[in-house]
GROMACS .gro file of C-alpha atoms in nm:
model
  498
    1UNK     CA    1  10.283   1.557  -2.709
    2UNK     CA    2   9.983   1.708  -2.536
    3UNK     CA    3   9.669   1.502  -2.510
    4UNK     CA    4   9.326   1.639  -2.590
    5UNK     CA    5   9.095   1.575  -2.294
    6UNK     CA    6   8.720   1.593  -2.350
    7UNK     CA    7   8.460   1.629  -2.076
    8UNK     CA    8   8.345   1.306  -1.914
    9UNK     CA    9   8.217   1.157  -1.589
   10UNK     CA   10   8.244   0.797  -1.478
   11UNK     CA   11   7.882   0.691  -1.425
   12UNK     CA   12   7.737   0.366  -1.294
   13UNK     CA   13   7.614   0.283  -1.644
   14UNK     CA   14   7.951   0.324  -1.813
   15UNK     CA   15   8.120   0.122  -1.538
   16UNK     CA   16   7.866  -0.153  -1.602
   17UNK     CA   17   7.945  -0.140  -1.977
   18UNK     CA   18   8.319  -0.173  -1.910
   19UNK     CA   19   8.280  -0.465  -1.671
   20UNK     CA   20   8.014  -0.658  -1.862
   21UNK     CA   21   8.206  -0.632  -2.189
   22UNK     CA   22   8.523  -0.743  -2.013
   23UNK     CA   23   8.354  -1.075  -1.934
   24UNK     CA   24   8.458  -1.165  -2.289
   25UNK     CA   25   8.809  -1.173  -2.148
   26UNK     CA   26   8.696  -1.391  -1.858
   27UNK     CA   27   8.558  -1.645  -2.106
   28UNK     CA   28   8.893  -1.652  -2.285
   29UNK     CA   29   9.093  -1.678  -1.962
   30UNK     CA   30   8.873  -1.953  -1.820
   31UNK     CA   31   8.941  -2.164  -2.124
   32UNK     CA   32   9.317  -2.101  -2.112
   33UNK     CA   33   9.326  -2.213  -1.748
   34UNK     CA   34   9.079  -2.499  -1.762
   35UNK     CA   35   9.237  -2.702  -2.042
   36UNK     CA   36   9.574  -2.752  -1.870
   37UNK     CA   37   9.415  -2.875  -1.548
   38UNK     CA   38   9.174  -3.107  -1.726
   39UNK     CA   39   9.453  -3.268  -1.930
   40UNK     CA   40   9.624  -3.357  -1.602
   41UNK     CA   41   9.317  -3.535  -1.458
   42UNK     CA   42   9.337  -3.915  -1.466
   43UNK     CA   43   8.964  -3.962  -1.530
   44UNK     CA   44   8.983  -3.739  -1.838
   45UNK     CA   45   9.292  -3.918  -1.972
   46UNK     CA   46   9.143  -4.264  -1.911
   47UNK     CA   47   8.829  -4.176  -2.109
   48UNK     CA   48   8.984  -3.994  -2.404
   49UNK     CA   49   9.362  -4.053  -2.401
   50UNK     CA   50   9.427  -4.393  -2.234
   51UNK     CA   51   9.774  -4.429  -2.390
   52UNK     CA   52   9.885  -4.101  -2.231
   53UNK     CA   53   9.752  -4.224  -1.897
   54UNK     CA   54   9.948  -4.548  -1.930
   55UNK     CA   55  10.269  -4.356  -2.001
   56UNK     CA   56  10.202  -4.129  -1.706
   57UNK     CA   57  10.187  -4.429  -1.471
   58UNK     CA   58  10.522  -4.576  -1.575
   59UNK     CA   59  10.781  -4.499  -1.311
   60UNK     CA   60  11.065  -4.501  -1.562
   61UNK     CA   61  10.889  -4.280  -1.817
   62UNK     CA   62  11.084  -3.977  -1.933
   63UNK     CA   63  10.974  -3.675  -1.724
   64UNK     CA   64  10.987  -3.448  -2.025
   65UNK     CA   65  10.790  -3.676  -2.262
   66UNK     CA   66  10.512  -3.846  -2.068
   67UNK     CA   67  10.245  -3.600  -2.194
   68UNK     CA   68  10.371  -3.581  -2.552
   69UNK     CA   69  10.061  -3.669  -2.758
   70UNK     CA   70   9.939  -3.484  -3.068
   71UNK     CA   71   9.569  -3.552  -3.001
   72UNK     CA   72   9.602  -3.434  -2.643
   73UNK     CA   73   9.761  -3.114  -2.770
   74UNK     CA   74   9.487  -3.083  -3.034
   75UNK     CA   75   9.230  -3.081  -2.751
   76UNK     CA   76   9.389  -2.757  -2.629
   77UNK     CA   77   9.493  -2.605  -2.961
   78UNK     CA   78   9.184  -2.669  -3.178
   79UNK     CA   79   9.010  -2.379  -3.006
   80UNK     CA   80   9.270  -2.133  -3.130
   81UNK     CA   81   9.259  -2.254  -3.487
   82UNK     CA   82   8.882  -2.201  -3.485
   83UNK     CA   83   8.928  -1.857  -3.327
   84UNK     CA   84   9.176  -1.762  -3.598
   85UNK     CA   85   8.920  -1.823  -3.874
   86UNK     CA   86   8.631  -1.676  -3.675
   87UNK     CA   87   8.811  -1.346  -3.613
   88UNK     CA   88   8.786  -1.246  -3.981
   89UNK     CA   89   8.411  -1.311  -3.988
   90UNK     CA   90   8.387  -1.120  -3.660
   91UNK     CA   91   8.564  -0.822  -3.819
   92UNK     CA   92   8.296  -0.794  -4.088
   93UNK     CA   93   8.014  -0.838  -3.835
   94UNK     CA   94   8.170  -0.576  -3.607
   95UNK     CA   95   8.150  -0.323  -3.889
   96UNK     CA   96   7.816  -0.420  -4.044
   97UNK     CA   97   7.612  -0.515  -3.735
   98UNK     CA   98   7.812  -0.342  -3.463
   99UNK     CA   99   8.031  -0.432  -3.167
  100UNK     CA  100   7.736  -0.515  -2.940
  101UNK     CA  101   7.575  -0.790  -3.157
  102UNK     CA  102   7.917  -0.944  -3.216
  103UNK     CA  103   7.972  -0.971  -2.841
  104UNK     CA  104   7.627  -1.134  -2.808
  105UNK     CA  105   7.719  -1.392  -3.074
  106UNK     CA  106   8.046  -1.464  -2.891
  107UNK     CA  107   7.857  -1.559  -2.576
  108UNK     CA  108   7.616  -1.780  -2.773
  109UNK     CA  109   7.896  -1.985  -2.927
  110UNK     CA  110   8.068  -2.013  -2.592
  111UNK     CA  111   7.753  -2.152  -2.431
  112UNK     CA  112   7.725  -2.412  -2.707
  113UNK     CA  113   8.091  -2.504  -2.656
  114UNK     CA  114   8.038  -2.553  -2.284
  115UNK     CA  115   7.748  -2.788  -2.355
  116UNK     CA  116   7.936  -3.008  -2.602
  117UNK     CA  117   8.259  -3.015  -2.397
  118UNK     CA  118   8.098  -3.090  -2.062
  119UNK     CA  119   7.872  -3.357  -2.214
  120UNK     CA  120   8.132  -3.514  -2.444
  121UNK     CA  121   8.119  -3.892  -2.484
  122UNK     CA  122   8.387  -3.923  -2.751
  123UNK     CA  123   8.675  -3.729  -2.900
  124UNK     CA  124   8.456  -3.589  -3.181
  125UNK     CA  125   8.219  -3.420  -2.932
  126UNK     CA  126   8.515  -3.304  -2.727
  127UNK     CA  127   8.691  -3.139  -3.021
  128UNK     CA  128   8.361  -2.997  -3.156
  129UNK     CA  129   8.305  -2.832  -2.820
  130UNK     CA  130   8.654  -2.682  -2.839
  131UNK     CA  131   8.585  -2.550  -3.190
  132UNK     CA  132   8.263  -2.382  -3.073
  133UNK     CA  133   8.458  -2.232  -2.783
  134UNK     CA  134   8.707  -2.109  -3.042
  135UNK     CA  135   8.445  -1.934  -3.252
  136UNK     CA  136   8.323  -1.761  -2.936
  137UNK     CA  137   8.677  -1.660  -2.844
  138UNK     CA  138   8.741  -1.529  -3.198
  139UNK     CA  139   8.426  -1.314  -3.187
  140UNK     CA  140   8.483  -1.194  -2.832
  141UNK     CA  141   8.853  -1.115  -2.870
  142UNK     CA  142   8.777  -0.917  -3.186
  143UNK     CA  143   8.485  -0.713  -3.051
  144UNK     CA  144   8.560  -0.653  -2.681
  145UNK     CA  145   8.898  -0.471  -2.697
  146UNK     CA  146   8.774  -0.250  -2.982
  147UNK     CA  147   8.451  -0.181  -2.790
  148UNK     CA  148   8.643  -0.085  -2.475
  149UNK     CA  149   8.887   0.142  -2.661
  150UNK     CA  150   8.605   0.320  -2.844
  151UNK     CA  151   8.390   0.392  -2.539
  152UNK     CA  152   8.677   0.487  -2.304
  153UNK     CA  153   8.769   0.854  -2.246
  154UNK     CA  154   9.119   0.926  -2.375
  155UNK     CA  155   9.270   0.987  -2.030
  156UNK     CA  156   9.159   0.641  -1.912
  157UNK     CA  157   9.172   0.445  -2.238
  158UNK     CA  158   9.467   0.229  -2.139
  159UNK     CA  159   9.320   0.135  -1.801
  160UNK     CA  160   8.974   0.062  -1.944
  161UNK     CA  161   9.109  -0.155  -2.225
  162UNK     CA  162   9.325  -0.348  -1.978
  163UNK     CA  163   9.003  -0.459  -1.806
  164UNK     CA  164   8.989  -0.717  -2.087
  165UNK     CA  165   9.325  -0.863  -1.985
  166UNK     CA  166   9.237  -0.833  -1.614
  167UNK     CA  167   8.933  -1.049  -1.675
  168UNK     CA  168   9.147  -1.291  -1.876
  169UNK     CA  169   9.366  -1.334  -1.568
  170UNK     CA  170   9.061  -1.366  -1.340
  171UNK     CA  171   8.926  -1.635  -1.574
  172UNK     CA  172   9.256  -1.825  -1.556
  173UNK     CA  173   9.256  -1.800  -1.176
  174UNK     CA  174   8.894  -1.918  -1.145
  175UNK     CA  175   8.969  -2.208  -1.381
  176UNK     CA  176   9.265  -2.314  -1.165
  177UNK     CA  177   9.047  -2.301  -0.852
  178UNK     CA  178   8.777  -2.505  -1.028
  179UNK     CA  179   9.030  -2.764  -1.143
  180UNK     CA  180   9.177  -2.788  -0.793
  181UNK     CA  181   8.828  -2.850  -0.653
  182UNK     CA  182   8.699  -3.088  -0.921
  183UNK     CA  183   9.012  -3.305  -0.940
  184UNK     CA  184   8.872  -3.502  -0.644
  185UNK     CA  185   8.528  -3.550  -0.805
  186UNK     CA  186   8.565  -3.893  -0.963
  187UNK     CA  187   8.492  -3.978  -1.239
  188UNK     CA  188   8.320  -3.658  -1.362
  189UNK     CA  189   8.534  -3.375  -1.228
  190UNK     CA  190   8.652  -3.286  -1.578
  191UNK     CA  191   8.290  -3.253  -1.694
  192UNK     CA  192   8.220  -2.999  -1.420
  193UNK     CA  193   8.533  -2.803  -1.510
  194UNK     CA  194   8.445  -2.782  -1.880
  195UNK     CA  195   8.073  -2.729  -1.827
  196UNK     CA  196   8.119  -2.437  -1.587
  197UNK     CA  197   8.248  -2.234  -1.882
  198UNK     CA  198   7.877  -2.166  -1.938
  199UNK     CA  199   7.871  -1.930  -1.637
  200UNK     CA  200   8.081  -1.645  -1.785
  201UNK     CA  201   7.906  -1.714  -2.116
  202UNK     CA  202   7.568  -1.649  -1.954
  203UNK     CA  203   7.690  -1.331  -1.785
  204UNK     CA  204   7.817  -1.198  -2.119
  205UNK     CA  205   7.499  -1.310  -2.299
  206UNK     CA  206   7.265  -1.114  -2.072
  207UNK     CA  207   7.518  -0.836  -2.014
  208UNK     CA  208   7.554  -0.769  -2.386
  209UNK     CA  209   7.187  -0.671  -2.395
  210UNK     CA  210   7.264  -0.383  -2.157
  211UNK     CA  211   7.565  -0.253  -2.352
  212UNK     CA  212   7.537   0.053  -2.574
  213UNK     CA  213   7.676   0.044  -2.925
  214UNK     CA  214   7.991   0.255  -2.964
  215UNK     CA  215   7.951   0.609  -3.105
  216UNK     CA  216   8.218   0.538  -3.368
  217UNK     CA  217   8.032   0.238  -3.507
  218UNK     CA  218   7.694   0.412  -3.503
  219UNK     CA  219   7.842   0.710  -3.688
  220UNK     CA  220   8.017   0.476  -3.932
  221UNK     CA  221   7.676   0.322  -4.013
  222UNK     CA  222   7.512   0.664  -4.061
  223UNK     CA  223   7.319   0.670  -3.732
  224UNK     CA  224   7.436   1.017  -3.625
  225UNK     CA  225   7.154   1.095  -3.381
  226UNK     CA  226   7.194   0.763  -3.201
  227UNK     CA  227   7.571   0.806  -3.200
  228UNK     CA  228   7.556   1.143  -3.029
  229UNK     CA  229   7.304   1.012  -2.775
  230UNK     CA  230   7.531   0.713  -2.704
  231UNK     CA  231   7.831   0.944  -2.658
  232UNK     CA  232   7.638   1.154  -2.408
  233UNK     CA  233   7.537   0.838  -2.223
  234UNK     CA  234   7.888   0.695  -2.193
  235UNK     CA  235   8.046   1.031  -2.108
  236UNK     CA  236   7.782   1.126  -1.851
  237UNK     CA  237   7.771   1.487  -1.978
  238UNK     CA  238   7.570   1.677  -2.241
  239UNK     CA  239   7.858   1.879  -2.383
  240UNK     CA  240   8.012   1.624  -2.622
  241UNK     CA  241   8.010   1.837  -2.939
  242UNK     CA  242   8.389   1.864  -2.979
  243UNK     CA  243   8.451   1.493  -2.928
  244UNK     CA  244   8.161   1.399  -3.153
  245UNK     CA  245   8.293   1.623  -3.430
  246UNK     CA  246   8.630   1.446  -3.416
  247UNK     CA  247   8.457   1.106  -3.436
  248UNK     CA  248   8.241   1.235  -3.724
  249UNK     CA  249   8.545   1.364  -3.917
  250UNK     CA  250   8.724   1.030  -3.876
  251UNK     CA  251   8.416   0.834  -3.988
  252UNK     CA  252   8.351   1.063  -4.285
  253UNK     CA  253   8.709   1.007  -4.400
  254UNK     CA  254   8.663   0.634  -4.346
  255UNK     CA  255   8.360   0.627  -4.580
  256UNK     CA  256   8.592   0.698  -4.872
  257UNK     CA  257   8.736   0.350  -4.826
  258UNK     CA  258   8.496   0.072  -4.924
  259UNK     CA  259   8.742  -0.216  -4.885
  260UNK     CA  260   8.914  -0.203  -4.545
  261UNK     CA  261   9.119  -0.521  -4.598
  262UNK     CA  262   9.249  -0.381  -4.929
  263UNK     CA  263   9.327  -0.052  -4.755
  264UNK     CA  264   9.530  -0.248  -4.499
  265UNK     CA  265   9.764  -0.361  -4.775
  266UNK     CA  266   9.856  -0.003  -4.871
  267UNK     CA  267  10.185   0.154  -4.766
  268UNK     CA  268  10.046   0.394  -4.506
  269UNK     CA  269   9.863   0.110  -4.329
  270UNK     CA  270  10.179  -0.092  -4.274
  271UNK     CA  271  10.298   0.069  -3.947
  272UNK     CA  272   9.993  -0.022  -3.735
  273UNK     CA  273   9.954  -0.358  -3.915
  274UNK     CA  274  10.316  -0.460  -3.856
  275UNK     CA  275  10.299  -0.347  -3.493
  276UNK     CA  276   9.970  -0.532  -3.435
  277UNK     CA  277  10.095  -0.860  -3.582
  278UNK     CA  278  10.439  -0.852  -3.421
  279UNK     CA  279  10.296  -0.776  -3.077
  280UNK     CA  280  10.086  -1.093  -3.102
  281UNK     CA  281  10.381  -1.303  -3.218
  282UNK     CA  282  10.598  -1.170  -2.938
  283UNK     CA  283  10.324  -1.205  -2.676
  284UNK     CA  284  10.296  -1.577  -2.742
  285UNK     CA  285  10.669  -1.640  -2.781
  286UNK     CA  286  10.737  -1.504  -2.435
  287UNK     CA  287  10.626  -1.857  -2.342
  288UNK     CA  288  10.335  -1.735  -2.127
  289UNK     CA  289  10.070  -1.966  -2.269
  290UNK     CA  290  10.306  -2.261  -2.252
  291UNK     CA  291  10.308  -2.198  -1.878
  292UNK     CA  292   9.940  -2.105  -1.844
  293UNK     CA  293   9.805  -2.394  -2.055
  294UNK     CA  294  10.025  -2.656  -1.905
  295UNK     CA  295  10.114  -2.525  -1.557
  296UNK     CA  296   9.974  -2.835  -1.379
  297UNK     CA  297  10.148  -3.064  -1.630
  298UNK     CA  298  10.471  -2.865  -1.599
  299UNK     CA  299  10.467  -2.885  -1.220
  300UNK     CA  300  10.391  -3.257  -1.236
  301UNK     CA  301  10.693  -3.294  -1.464
  302UNK     CA  302  10.903  -3.140  -1.185
  303UNK     CA  303  10.774  -3.397  -0.937
  304UNK     CA  304  10.475  -3.229  -0.775
  305UNK     CA  305  10.180  -3.458  -0.708
  306UNK     CA  306   9.852  -3.389  -0.889
  307UNK     CA  307   9.688  -3.172  -0.619
  308UNK     CA  308  10.015  -2.995  -0.541
  309UNK     CA  309  10.064  -2.909  -0.909
  310UNK     CA  310   9.712  -2.771  -0.935
  311UNK     CA  311   9.769  -2.568  -0.618
  312UNK     CA  312  10.089  -2.426  -0.768
  313UNK     CA  313   9.886  -2.325  -1.073
  314UNK     CA  314   9.638  -2.148  -0.842
  315UNK     CA  315   9.925  -1.954  -0.688
  316UNK     CA  316  10.048  -1.836  -1.028
  317UNK     CA  317   9.687  -1.741  -1.109
  318UNK     CA  318   9.668  -1.517  -0.801
  319UNK     CA  319   9.993  -1.347  -0.903
  320UNK     CA  320   9.858  -1.302  -1.255
  321UNK     CA  321   9.540  -1.125  -1.138
  322UNK     CA  322   9.713  -0.905  -0.878
  323UNK     CA  323   9.985  -0.791  -1.117
  324UNK     CA  324   9.736  -0.686  -1.386
  325UNK     CA  325   9.615  -0.415  -1.146
  326UNK     CA  326   9.964  -0.266  -1.167
  327UNK     CA  327   9.912  -0.218  -1.540
  328UNK     CA  328   9.568  -0.061  -1.491
  329UNK     CA  329   9.728   0.192  -1.255
  330UNK     CA  330  10.049   0.256  -1.450
  331UNK     CA  331   9.968   0.235  -1.820
  332UNK     CA  332   9.823   0.587  -1.855
  333UNK     CA  333  10.086   0.733  -1.621
  334UNK     CA  334  10.410   0.552  -1.709
  335UNK     CA  335  10.324   0.474  -2.071
  336UNK     CA  336  10.328   0.162  -2.285
  337UNK     CA  337  10.697   0.144  -2.383
  338UNK     CA  338  10.845   0.160  -2.033
  339UNK     CA  339  10.623  -0.121  -1.907
  340UNK     CA  340  10.714  -0.343  -2.202
  341UNK     CA  341  11.088  -0.282  -2.172
  342UNK     CA  342  11.099  -0.338  -1.795
  343UNK     CA  343  10.914  -0.665  -1.843
  344UNK     CA  344  11.158  -0.785  -2.109
  345UNK     CA  345  11.445  -0.760  -1.861
  346UNK     CA  346  11.258  -0.942  -1.582
  347UNK     CA  347  11.114  -1.215  -1.808
  348UNK     CA  348  11.454  -1.280  -1.968
  349UNK     CA  349  11.614  -1.334  -1.627
  350UNK     CA  350  11.332  -1.563  -1.508
  351UNK     CA  351  11.314  -1.782  -1.819
  352UNK     CA  352  11.693  -1.820  -1.831
  353UNK     CA  353  11.707  -1.912  -1.462
  354UNK     CA  354  11.424  -2.168  -1.496
  355UNK     CA  355  11.602  -2.328  -1.791
  356UNK     CA  356  11.931  -2.345  -1.600
  357UNK     CA  357  11.771  -2.506  -1.293
  358UNK     CA  358  11.584  -2.768  -1.497
  359UNK     CA  359  11.896  -2.842  -1.701
  360UNK     CA  360  12.097  -2.911  -1.386
  361UNK     CA  361  11.835  -3.066  -1.154
  362UNK     CA  362  11.558  -3.232  -1.359
  363UNK     CA  363  11.683  -3.552  -1.520
  364UNK     CA  364  11.472  -3.766  -1.757
  365UNK     CA  365  11.379  -3.992  -1.464
  366UNK     CA  366  11.330  -3.910  -1.098
  367UNK     CA  367  11.214  -3.580  -0.952
  368UNK     CA  368  11.365  -3.249  -0.851
  369UNK     CA  369  11.450  -3.169  -0.492
  370UNK     CA  370  11.174  -2.984  -0.310
  371UNK     CA  371  11.390  -2.675  -0.265
  372UNK     CA  372  11.471  -2.640  -0.635
  373UNK     CA  373  11.110  -2.717  -0.734
  374UNK     CA  374  10.989  -2.442  -0.500
  375UNK     CA  375  11.243  -2.201  -0.651
  376UNK     CA  376  11.107  -2.276  -0.999
  377UNK     CA  377  10.755  -2.194  -0.876
  378UNK     CA  378  10.887  -1.860  -0.741
  379UNK     CA  379  11.056  -1.783  -1.072
  380UNK     CA  380  10.740  -1.873  -1.262
  381UNK     CA  381  10.547  -1.632  -1.038
  382UNK     CA  382  10.800  -1.351  -1.099
  383UNK     CA  383  10.777  -1.418  -1.471
  384UNK     CA  384  10.395  -1.421  -1.470
  385UNK     CA  385  10.397  -1.105  -1.259
  386UNK     CA  386  10.579  -0.887  -1.511
  387UNK     CA  387  10.398  -1.039  -1.811
  388UNK     CA  388  10.067  -0.950  -1.645
  389UNK     CA  389  10.149  -0.580  -1.623
  390UNK     CA  390  10.306  -0.554  -1.967
  391UNK     CA  391  10.291  -0.784  -2.269
  392UNK     CA  392   9.965  -0.947  -2.158
  393UNK     CA  393   9.739  -0.640  -2.151
  394UNK     CA  394   9.938  -0.417  -2.388
  395UNK     CA  395   9.940  -0.683  -2.658
  396UNK     CA  396   9.564  -0.623  -2.684
  397UNK     CA  397   9.555  -0.251  -2.598
  398UNK     CA  398   9.804  -0.117  -2.852
  399UNK     CA  399   9.649  -0.277  -3.165
  400UNK     CA  400   9.301  -0.167  -3.056
  401UNK     CA  401   9.404   0.199  -3.039
  402UNK     CA  402   9.647   0.244  -3.330
  403UNK     CA  403   9.435   0.172  -3.640
  404UNK     CA  404   9.228   0.452  -3.800
  405UNK     CA  405   8.853   0.398  -3.795
  406UNK     CA  406   8.835   0.285  -4.161
  407UNK     CA  407   9.060  -0.015  -4.091
  408UNK     CA  408   9.009  -0.057  -3.716
  409UNK     CA  409   8.806  -0.379  -3.713
  410UNK     CA  410   8.989  -0.525  -4.014
  411UNK     CA  411   9.328  -0.442  -3.865
  412UNK     CA  412   9.231  -0.577  -3.524
  413UNK     CA  413   9.112  -0.896  -3.696
  414UNK     CA  414   9.470  -0.945  -3.814
  415UNK     CA  415   9.588  -0.891  -3.456
  416UNK     CA  416   9.338  -1.143  -3.315
  417UNK     CA  417   9.406  -1.400  -3.587
  418UNK     CA  418   9.783  -1.361  -3.544
  419UNK     CA  419   9.741  -1.413  -3.170
  420UNK     CA  420   9.527  -1.720  -3.224
  421UNK     CA  421   9.769  -1.861  -3.484
  422UNK     CA  422  10.067  -1.820  -3.251
  423UNK     CA  423   9.864  -1.955  -2.959
  424UNK     CA  424   9.770  -2.258  -3.171
  425UNK     CA  425  10.135  -2.315  -3.264
  426UNK     CA  426  10.244  -2.302  -2.898
  427UNK     CA  427   9.954  -2.513  -2.771
  428UNK     CA  428   9.999  -2.777  -3.040
  429UNK     CA  429  10.377  -2.798  -3.008
  430UNK     CA  430  10.474  -2.719  -2.648
  431UNK     CA  431  10.452  -3.071  -2.505
  432UNK     CA  432  10.646  -3.207  -2.803
  433UNK     CA  433  10.900  -2.925  -2.772
  434UNK     CA  434  10.934  -3.000  -2.400
  435UNK     CA  435  11.000  -3.365  -2.486
  436UNK     CA  436  11.265  -3.293  -2.749
  437UNK     CA  437  11.423  -2.968  -2.626
  438UNK     CA  438  11.390  -3.043  -2.254
  439UNK     CA  439  11.518  -2.756  -2.040
  440UNK     CA  440  11.643  -2.574  -2.350
  441UNK     CA  441  11.286  -2.476  -2.434
  442UNK     CA  442  11.318  -2.200  -2.173
  443UNK     CA  443  11.634  -2.069  -2.340
  444UNK     CA  444  11.438  -2.071  -2.667
  445UNK     CA  445  11.177  -1.838  -2.515
  446UNK     CA  446  11.453  -1.621  -2.360
  447UNK     CA  447  11.595  -1.553  -2.707
  448UNK     CA  448  11.254  -1.434  -2.825
  449UNK     CA  449  11.226  -1.202  -2.524
  450UNK     CA  450  11.558  -1.042  -2.618
  451UNK     CA  451  11.428  -0.982  -2.972
  452UNK     CA  452  11.110  -0.827  -2.828
  453UNK     CA  453  11.306  -0.571  -2.631
  454UNK     CA  454  11.502  -0.464  -2.940
  455UNK     CA  455  11.174  -0.430  -3.134
  456UNK     CA  456  11.023  -0.202  -2.869
  457UNK     CA  457  11.332   0.022  -2.851
  458UNK     CA  458  11.344   0.094  -3.223
  459UNK     CA  459  10.996   0.041  -3.366
  460UNK     CA  460  10.720   0.080  -3.108
  461UNK     CA  461  10.591   0.439  -3.062
  462UNK     CA  462  10.429   0.570  -2.743
  463UNK     CA  463  10.050   0.618  -2.765
  464UNK     CA  464   9.979   0.732  -2.409
  465UNK     CA  465   9.738   1.025  -2.395
  466UNK     CA  466   9.672   1.047  -2.770
  467UNK     CA  467   9.302   1.051  -2.879
  468UNK     CA  468   9.219   0.732  -3.065
  469UNK     CA  469   9.122   0.913  -3.386
  470UNK     CA  470   9.439   1.129  -3.387
  471UNK     CA  471   9.695   0.846  -3.378
  472UNK     CA  472   9.798   0.878  -3.744
  473UNK     CA  473   9.881   1.249  -3.721
  474UNK     CA  474  10.035   1.251  -3.374
  475UNK     CA  475  10.211   0.913  -3.366
  476UNK     CA  476  10.285   0.752  -3.702
  477UNK     CA  477  10.371   1.075  -3.888
  478UNK     CA  478  10.607   1.178  -3.606
  479UNK     CA  479  10.795   0.849  -3.566
  480UNK     CA  480  11.151   0.843  -3.713
  481UNK     CA  481  11.096   0.505  -3.887
  482UNK     CA  482  10.723   0.489  -3.959
  483UNK     CA  483  10.681   0.845  -4.089
  484UNK     CA  484  10.843   0.729  -4.415
  485UNK     CA  485  10.532   0.518  -4.477
  486UNK     CA  486  10.288   0.804  -4.423
  487UNK     CA  487  10.354   1.022  -4.730
  488UNK     CA  488  10.064   1.227  -4.856
  489UNK     CA  489  10.079   1.083  -5.209
  490UNK     CA  490  10.009   0.739  -5.065
  491UNK     CA  491   9.680   0.870  -4.927
  492UNK     CA  492   9.570   0.972  -5.276
  493UNK     CA  493   9.673   0.635  -5.416
  494UNK     CA  494   9.475   0.450  -5.151
  495UNK     CA  495   9.168   0.660  -5.229
  496UNK     CA  496   9.197   0.563  -5.592
  497UNK     CA  497   9.196   0.198  -5.481
  498UNK     CA  498   8.884   0.245  -5.266
   0.00000   0.00000   0.00000
């Protein structure tokens, strides 16, 4: 399937747009990384969760259950419930106001969340801060991947979109470093960790003022002259007529549909919608966020001391960042499917091995031997490595590029909300699952990874090198399963519904 390559140059301005927008991912990643480290800090537990701290101190306490507390899990998971709801409002704002203002709003909510969290004096302020973080995450995770996909040239679209996930991993790594440093700052180290979330928020706030609006959104809102000027600016060339005409045709067709969420429920919209939702479900049920949220807690469960567990989390953060560069290099060369399938094999082996080691060597009381604990850290790193070049970035890339323009923000809202829902479920339940399932929790995730591989083999099409506004014709209508949903008479029916 030949790709259609339009003229473009990579200018300083467009590089700045890519990087500044990707700070939305850094905000998200910082929060993923910071919460796990903070929940392992004694000062934080004494102030907000004294019963958990008391259980932690008991020498005979069950290794698998000492952190099992619903309110402690709510501290982490409330953000994702807020993000789930916010993503649908963000979808409407993305269409009506544009991608750029939505990104600006994301940074504003994140700054407010940093203020409430860092200055919290009670659980209400703490959870309110997390909810404000969540609204920012919902807005940012909706707008940034769509923004990056729409401004990227087709030959680099995968790599540019993966900048979002790269910055997520950088945010996680920075958060782990911050937690490692602030754990010795008694009694306010946790305040510093939570309050420093304002830094990426500020970068995104001022950076969003530099961003251009995407040509697709400007055209969609009838601003044709501005759209063509924006396309020239992000491509670095004056000859953009052919690409602009394709964008214009897609947006003109999109204007026939006044209700994008209703259009999503039609038969021909099911392929990208099902793919978008299932990728988010699978991404979370790899078990990645269970490890990323609670890496310090997990390593403490295995017998590492507080600083050693935080250092182990820093190591996994380094692996996470480095491995994402593999995806940036390979995604537009190797393709999406091969990366996902290779990762399924590696993640299945790692999760199964971790479960087996914990089942044999980590009893309810006592600690693991140092050799086995070190091996678990290595396996976690190998697992994080392949997730970082596959299901992590591609879970965001593929939904952002497979919806037609008329349902792009609405469809991506379903992807974001599905991701947040699954993230909430994992964050709210992991510590309880660890307590009740013990080592078998890793076998639980292994079974999901097996299902993911089967899904990719039979149902996920390759989108490498296909212009974003030609996906329906070149991908869905050619796929042996999904082409059955793309009959012409369904198009006429959906227009009647518009």
